[in-house]
Coordinates of C-alpha atoms in Angstrom, one line a residue:
A1 CA 0.0 0.0 0.0
D2 CA 1.2 3.5 -0.7
L3 CA 2.2 5.7 2.2
A4 CA 0.7 9.1 2.3
I5 CA 1.6 12.1 4.5
S6 CA 0.5 15.6 4.8
P7 CA 3.2 18.2 4.1
Q8 CA 2.2 20.0 7.2
S9 CA 2.9 17.0 9.4
S10 CA 6.5 16.6 7.9
P11 CA 9.3 18.7 9.2
H12 CA 11.1 18.1 5.9
V13 CA 8.6 19.9 3.6
L14 CA 8.2 23.6 3.9
A15 CA 5.9 25.3 1.2
P16 CA 3.4 28.0 1.0
P17 CA -0.3 26.9 1.5
A18 CA -0.9 26.8 -2.2
M19 CA 1.8 24.1 -2.6
A20 CA 0.8 22.2 0.6
S21 CA -0.4 19.2 -1.5
A22 CA 3.1 18.7 -3.2
L23 CA 5.1 16.2 -1.3
S24 CA 8.9 16.5 -1.4
A25 CA 10.7 13.3 -2.2
S26 CA 12.9 13.9 0.7
A27 CA 9.9 13.5 3.0
A28 CA 8.9 10.3 1.2
S29 CA 12.5 9.0 1.7
F30 CA 12.3 9.8 5.3
V31 CA 8.9 8.0 5.7
T32 CA 10.1 5.0 3.8
A33 CA 13.4 4.8 5.8
T34 CA 11.5 5.0 9.1
F35 CA 9.1 2.4 8.0
S36 CA 12.0 0.2 6.9
R37 CA 13.8 0.5 10.2
R38 CA 10.6 -0.4 12.2
K39 CA 10.2 -3.4 9.9
A40 CA 13.8 -4.4 10.3
K41 CA 13.3 -4.8 14.1
Q42 CA 10.7 -7.6 13.5
Q43 CA 12.9 -9.3 10.9
P44 CA 16.5 -10.1 12.1
C45 CA 19.2 -9.3 9.7
S46 CA 22.9 -10.1 9.8
V47 CA 25.3 -7.5 11.0
K48 CA 27.0 -7.5 7.6
C49 CA 23.7 -6.8 6.0
A50 CA 23.0 -3.9 8.3
M51 CA 26.3 -2.3 7.8
T52 CA 26.3 -2.5 4.0
C53 CA 22.8 -1.6 3.0
R54 CA 22.6 2.0 1.6
A55 CA 19.6 3.9 0.4
S56 CA 19.9 6.3 -2.5
V57 CA 18.1 9.5 -2.6
S58 CA 15.8 8.8 -5.6
D59 CA 14.9 5.3 -4.6
P60 CA 15.1 4.8 -0.7
E61 CA 15.2 0.9 -1.1
A62 CA 17.8 0.7 -3.9
G63 CA 21.5 0.8 -3.7
S64 CA 23.8 3.4 -5.5
S65 CA 24.1 2.7 -9.3
K66 CA 27.4 1.4 -10.4
N67 CA 28.7 4.6 -12.2
E68 CA 26.8 7.3 -10.4
V69 CA 27.3 8.8 -6.9
S70 CA 24.1 9.0 -4.9
I71 CA 24.1 11.2 -1.9
R72 CA 22.1 10.0 1.1
R73 CA 20.1 12.8 2.7
R74 CA 21.1 11.8 6.2
P75 CA 23.0 9.2 8.3
P76 CA 21.0 5.9 7.8
N77 CA 21.5 5.0 11.4
G78 CA 20.7 8.4 12.9
A79 CA 22.9 11.3 14.2
S80 CA 24.2 11.6 17.7
L81 CA 23.4 14.9 19.5
H82 CA 25.3 15.9 22.7
N83 CA 25.9 19.0 24.8
V84 CA 29.8 18.5 25.2
G85 CA 32.4 20.1 23.4
T86 CA 32.4 22.9 20.7
D87 CA 30.6 20.7 18.1
Q88 CA 27.3 19.3 19.1
F89 CA 26.8 17.2 16.2
A90 CA 28.7 13.9 15.4
F91 CA 27.8 10.9 13.3
K92 CA 27.4 7.5 15.1
M93 CA 30.7 6.0 13.9
E94 CA 30.4 2.8 15.9
A95 CA 27.8 0.0 15.8
I96 CA 27.4 -2.9 18.4
T97 CA 27.0 -6.5 17.1
K98 CA 24.5 -9.0 18.7
D99 CA 27.5 -10.3 20.7
G100 CA 28.2 -6.9 22.1
D101 CA 31.3 -6.2 20.1
R102 CA 32.0 -2.7 18.9
I103 CA 32.7 -2.3 15.2
D104 CA 33.1 0.5 12.7
N105 CA 29.7 1.6 11.5
E106 CA 30.7 1.9 7.8
S107 CA 27.1 2.7 6.6
N108 CA 27.0 5.8 9.0
K109 CA 30.2 7.4 7.5
P110 CA 29.8 10.0 4.6
I111 CA 30.9 8.5 1.2
N112 CA 32.4 11.9 0.3
I113 CA 32.5 15.6 1.4
L114 CA 29.2 16.5 -0.5
E115 CA 27.5 13.9 1.7
E116 CA 29.0 15.0 4.8
I117 CA 27.9 18.7 4.0
V118 CA 24.3 17.5 3.3
W119 CA 24.3 15.5 6.7
Y120 CA 25.4 18.5 8.6
K121 CA 22.9 20.8 6.7
D122 CA 20.0 18.6 8.1
V123 CA 20.9 19.5 11.6
E124 CA 21.9 23.1 10.8
L125 CA 18.5 23.8 9.3
Q126 CA 16.7 22.5 12.4
R127 CA 18.5 25.1 14.4
R128 CA 18.1 27.8 11.9
K129 CA 14.3 27.3 11.7
E130 CA 14.0 27.5 15.4
K131 CA 15.6 31.0 15.4
F132 CA 14.1 32.2 12.2
P133 CA 10.9 30.3 11.3
L134 CA 9.6 30.2 7.8
A135 CA 6.6 32.4 8.6
L136 CA 9.0 35.2 9.6
V137 CA 11.2 34.6 6.6
R138 CA 8.3 35.0 4.2
T139 CA 7.3 38.2 6.0
A140 CA 10.8 39.7 5.8
M141 CA 11.0 38.6 2.1
A142 CA 8.5 41.3 1.3
N143 CA 11.2 43.8 2.0
A144 CA 13.7 42.2 -0.4
P145 CA 14.6 44.1 -3.6
P146 CA 12.9 42.4 -6.7
A147 CA 14.7 39.5 -8.3
R148 CA 16.9 40.4 -11.3
D149 CA 17.1 38.4 -14.7
F150 CA 19.9 36.0 -14.0
V151 CA 19.8 34.0 -17.1
G152 CA 19.2 37.1 -19.2
A153 CA 22.5 38.6 -18.0
I154 CA 24.3 35.6 -19.0
K155 CA 22.8 35.5 -22.5
D156 CA 23.4 39.3 -23.0
Q157 CA 27.1 39.0 -22.1
L158 CA 27.6 35.9 -24.4
K159 CA 25.9 37.9 -27.2
A160 CA 27.9 41.1 -26.6
T161 CA 31.3 39.6 -26.3
G162 CA 31.2 36.3 -28.2
Q163 CA 32.6 34.5 -25.3
P164 CA 30.8 32.6 -22.5
G165 CA 29.2 34.7 -19.8
L166 CA 30.9 34.7 -16.4
I167 CA 29.5 33.8 -13.0
A168 CA 32.3 34.8 -10.7
E169 CA 32.3 33.2 -7.2
V170 CA 32.6 35.0 -4.0
K171 CA 34.0 32.6 -1.4
K172 CA 36.4 32.6 1.5
A173 CA 37.3 28.9 1.8
S174 CA 36.6 25.3 0.6
P175 CA 36.8 21.9 2.4
S176 CA 39.6 20.7 0.1
K177 CA 41.7 24.0 0.0
G178 CA 41.0 25.6 3.4
V179 CA 41.1 29.3 3.4
I180 CA 41.5 30.6 -0.2
Q181 CA 41.4 34.4 0.5
P182 CA 42.5 35.3 4.0
N183 CA 41.7 38.9 3.3
F184 CA 38.2 38.2 2.5
D185 CA 35.8 41.1 2.0
P186 CA 32.7 40.0 0.1
V187 CA 31.7 43.5 -1.0
K188 CA 35.2 44.5 -2.2
I189 CA 35.5 41.1 -4.1
A190 CA 32.1 41.5 -5.7
K191 CA 32.8 45.0 -6.9
A192 CA 36.1 44.0 -8.4
Y193 CA 34.3 41.2 -10.2
E194 CA 31.7 43.6 -11.6
A195 CA 34.4 46.0 -12.7
G196 CA 36.2 43.1 -14.4
G197 CA 33.2 42.3 -16.5
A198 CA 31.4 39.4 -14.6
A199 CA 27.8 38.9 -15.8
C200 CA 26.6 37.4 -12.5
L201 CA 28.0 36.5 -9.1
S202 CA 27.9 33.3 -7.1
V203 CA 27.9 33.8 -3.3
L204 CA 28.7 30.9 -1.0
T205 CA 26.3 30.7 2.0
D206 CA 27.5 27.6 3.7
E207 CA 29.0 28.4 7.1
K208 CA 30.7 25.3 8.4
F209 CA 32.6 24.2 5.3
F210 CA 33.0 27.4 3.2
Q211 CA 33.0 30.0 5.9
G212 CA 30.2 31.8 4.1
G213 CA 26.9 33.2 5.1
F214 CA 23.5 34.4 3.8
E215 CA 24.4 37.8 5.1
N216 CA 26.9 38.1 2.4
L217 CA 24.2 38.2 -0.2
E218 CA 22.5 41.1 1.4
L219 CA 25.8 42.9 2.0
I220 CA 26.7 42.6 -1.7
R221 CA 23.2 43.6 -2.9
S222 CA 22.9 46.6 -0.6
S223 CA 26.3 47.8 -1.7
G224 CA 25.1 48.8 -5.1
V225 CA 26.5 45.9 -7.1
T226 CA 24.1 45.3 -10.0
C227 CA 25.2 41.8 -11.1
P228 CA 22.5 39.3 -10.3
L229 CA 23.4 36.9 -7.6
L230 CA 23.3 33.1 -7.3
C231 CA 22.9 31.7 -3.9
K232 CA 25.5 28.9 -3.7
E233 CA 23.9 26.9 -1.1
F234 CA 23.5 23.1 -0.6
I235 CA 19.7 23.0 -0.8
V236 CA 17.8 20.2 0.6
D237 CA 14.7 22.1 1.9
A238 CA 12.4 24.7 0.5
Y239 CA 13.1 26.8 3.4
Q240 CA 16.5 27.6 2.1
I241 CA 15.0 28.9 -1.2
Y242 CA 12.8 31.5 0.7
L243 CA 15.9 32.4 2.8
A244 CA 17.9 33.0 -0.3
R245 CA 15.2 35.3 -1.8
K246 CA 14.9 37.1 1.6
Y247 CA 18.6 38.1 1.5
G248 CA 18.5 39.2 -2.1
A249 CA 19.4 36.1 -4.3
D250 CA 18.3 36.1 -7.9
A251 CA 18.9 32.4 -8.6
I252 CA 19.7 29.2 -6.7
L253 CA 21.8 26.1 -7.1
L254 CA 20.2 22.6 -7.1
I255 CA 22.6 19.7 -7.1
A256 CA 21.3 16.5 -9.0
A257 CA 23.6 14.2 -6.9
V258 CA 21.5 15.3 -3.9
L259 CA 18.1 15.8 -5.3
P260 CA 15.8 13.5 -7.2
N261 CA 13.8 14.9 -10.1
Q262 CA 10.7 15.2 -8.0
D263 CA 12.5 17.5 -5.6
L264 CA 14.3 19.4 -8.5
K265 CA 10.9 20.0 -10.1
Y266 CA 9.3 21.1 -6.8
F267 CA 12.1 23.5 -5.9
Q268 CA 12.3 24.9 -9.4
K269 CA 8.6 25.7 -9.0
I270 CA 9.2 27.5 -5.8
A271 CA 12.1 29.4 -7.1
K272 CA 10.1 30.4 -10.3
S273 CA 7.2 31.7 -8.1
L274 CA 9.7 34.0 -6.4
G275 CA 11.1 35.3 -9.6
M276 CA 14.4 33.3 -9.3
A277 CA 16.2 31.1 -11.8
S278 CA 17.6 27.6 -11.0
L279 CA 21.1 26.2 -12.0
I280 CA 20.8 22.5 -11.9
E281 CA 24.3 21.0 -11.4
V282 CA 25.2 17.5 -12.7
H283 CA 28.4 15.5 -12.6
T284 CA 27.8 12.4 -14.6
F285 CA 26.1 11.0 -17.6
G286 CA 23.4 9.4 -15.5
E287 CA 22.6 12.5 -13.6
M288 CA 22.4 14.5 -16.8
E289 CA 20.3 12.0 -18.6
R290 CA 17.9 12.1 -15.6
V291 CA 17.9 15.9 -15.3
L292 CA 17.0 16.3 -19.1
R293 CA 13.7 14.5 -18.5
L294 CA 12.6 17.7 -16.7
E295 CA 10.5 19.9 -19.0
D296 CA 11.8 23.2 -17.8
I297 CA 15.4 23.9 -17.2
D298 CA 16.9 27.5 -16.9
L299 CA 20.5 26.6 -16.7
L300 CA 22.4 23.3 -16.7
G301 CA 25.7 23.2 -14.9
I302 CA 28.3 20.5 -15.7
N303 CA 30.8 20.1 -12.9
N304 CA 34.1 18.8 -14.0
R305 CA 35.0 17.5 -10.5
D306 CA 34.6 13.8 -9.7
L307 CA 32.8 13.5 -6.3
G308 CA 34.5 10.2 -5.5
T309 CA 38.1 11.0 -6.5
F310 CA 38.0 14.9 -6.5
E311 CA 39.8 14.8 -9.9
V312 CA 39.0 17.6 -12.2
S313 CA 38.9 17.2 -16.0
L314 CA 37.4 19.5 -18.6
N315 CA 36.8 16.2 -20.6
V316 CA 33.7 15.6 -18.4
T317 CA 31.9 18.6 -20.1
V318 CA 33.5 17.9 -23.6
D319 CA 32.4 14.3 -23.5
L320 CA 28.9 14.9 -22.3
L321 CA 28.2 17.6 -24.8
A322 CA 29.7 15.6 -27.6
G323 CA 27.2 12.8 -27.2
P324 CA 23.4 12.4 -27.6
L325 CA 22.8 14.3 -24.4
G326 CA 24.5 17.4 -25.9
D327 CA 22.3 17.0 -28.9
Q328 CA 19.2 17.3 -26.6
V329 CA 20.8 20.4 -24.9
R330 CA 21.3 22.1 -28.2
E331 CA 17.9 21.2 -29.7
R332 CA 16.3 22.6 -26.5
G333 CA 18.4 25.8 -26.4
I334 CA 19.6 25.1 -22.9
T335 CA 22.5 27.4 -21.7
V336 CA 25.2 25.1 -20.3
V337 CA 27.4 26.4 -17.3
G338 CA 31.0 24.9 -17.1
E339 CA 32.1 24.5 -13.5
S340 CA 35.5 23.6 -12.0
G341 CA 39.0 23.4 -13.5
I342 CA 38.9 26.8 -15.4
F343 CA 42.1 28.6 -15.0
T344 CA 43.3 29.9 -18.4
I345 CA 42.0 31.3 -21.7
D346 CA 42.8 27.8 -23.2
D347 CA 40.3 26.4 -20.7
V348 CA 37.8 29.0 -21.7
N349 CA 38.2 28.1 -25.5
V350 CA 38.0 24.4 -24.7
L351 CA 34.6 24.7 -23.0
Q352 CA 33.2 27.2 -25.5
N353 CA 34.1 25.0 -28.4
A354 CA 32.3 22.1 -26.6
G355 CA 29.1 24.2 -26.5
V356 CA 29.3 26.0 -23.0
G357 CA 27.6 29.3 -22.9
C358 CA 28.6 30.4 -19.5
L359 CA 31.4 29.7 -16.9
L360 CA 31.4 29.6 -13.1
V361 CA 34.8 30.3 -11.8
G362 CA 35.9 30.8 -8.2
E363 CA 39.3 29.7 -6.9
S364 CA 41.3 31.0 -9.7
L365 CA 39.8 34.6 -9.3
V366 CA 39.0 35.0 -5.7
K367 CA 42.4 34.3 -4.4
Q368 CA 43.9 37.1 -6.6
D369 CA 44.5 40.5 -5.0
A370 CA 43.1 42.1 -8.2
P371 CA 40.1 39.9 -9.4
D372 CA 39.0 42.4 -12.0
V373 CA 42.4 41.9 -13.8
G374 CA 42.2 38.2 -13.2
I375 CA 39.0 38.1 -15.1
K376 CA 40.4 40.0 -18.1
K377 CA 43.5 37.7 -18.2
L378 CA 41.1 34.6 -18.0
Y379 CA 39.2 35.7 -21.1
G380 CA 42.4 36.9 -22.9
R381 CA 41.2 40.6 -22.9
P382 CA 43.5 43.8 -22.5
T383 CA 44.2 44.6 -18.9
E384 CA 44.6 48.4 -19.5

């Protein structure tokens, strides 16, 4: 029998009343996982089975596909909350066998940094919602400046320059590199990007792993910067979309490795109702094939970074766009955004020749003392 649940009764679905009937797949996954755990108590299973079973986001009862990373929304065996020390959240890293032996709880360890970020995000959101409930966010959102045309700015720059539009990223740090720009001033960096010719800006809002914040969106917007802003957040809940709009974002990032198509469609609908665009990011052929089943796609981002090995290769974009999926993209007139591994004019040319209409560049620009000059060098333009 199908399980049904009202959105109002689930803490994982936050939507306006008009959308109350829409159920996020994340909530469905939660219900299915809870039901499965209760059922497991009645049906004994070996320790080995319990430790290796892994649910994917899109199908709670199926394992990860062979060639595609599937990010689990939360630790399968729950999180451990305590009130000791500086970090109150830790994953349950140990399991106890039926004989009382302690063993490593492999299934409760993040498979990569993206999964770890998503797991922390679940707890972070619980705390944020307590301090700033959705009702208050929606009220405050009325004072936010109108959303600007993010996609239009990219297309206009491509048409005017003959080169891919640029989304320049404002970020202080990353999990792999640590602090990238020690003299981090989001407004100063944003203004330098705009002066250098960026079409749009991407602003990291994750606090724990990237040392960002939603407040940076507001600081940049209120400083007079006219470039449309992308909220670079790891979105798993509709609440984050409203929060992004409240702080002045004009577009949001949705990651296909984290979100099944049902959630992508649902979150896109919310963003569109708020006047915002959605950049859907894929990493693999499987993710791109699945995402292209969606009817309405504003921007399709292809990340050249392998989530499993962290290796970066522009061939990821080149190969995906050279095949049948690339044909679909061109036929539908979808603007492709190239992400990661972009450092030189040669990189720009490789991606443009592959069919990319926009670039999202962060590390190679933000670490420079003069990001405006860095943009001109990246695109092979005169620096004077």
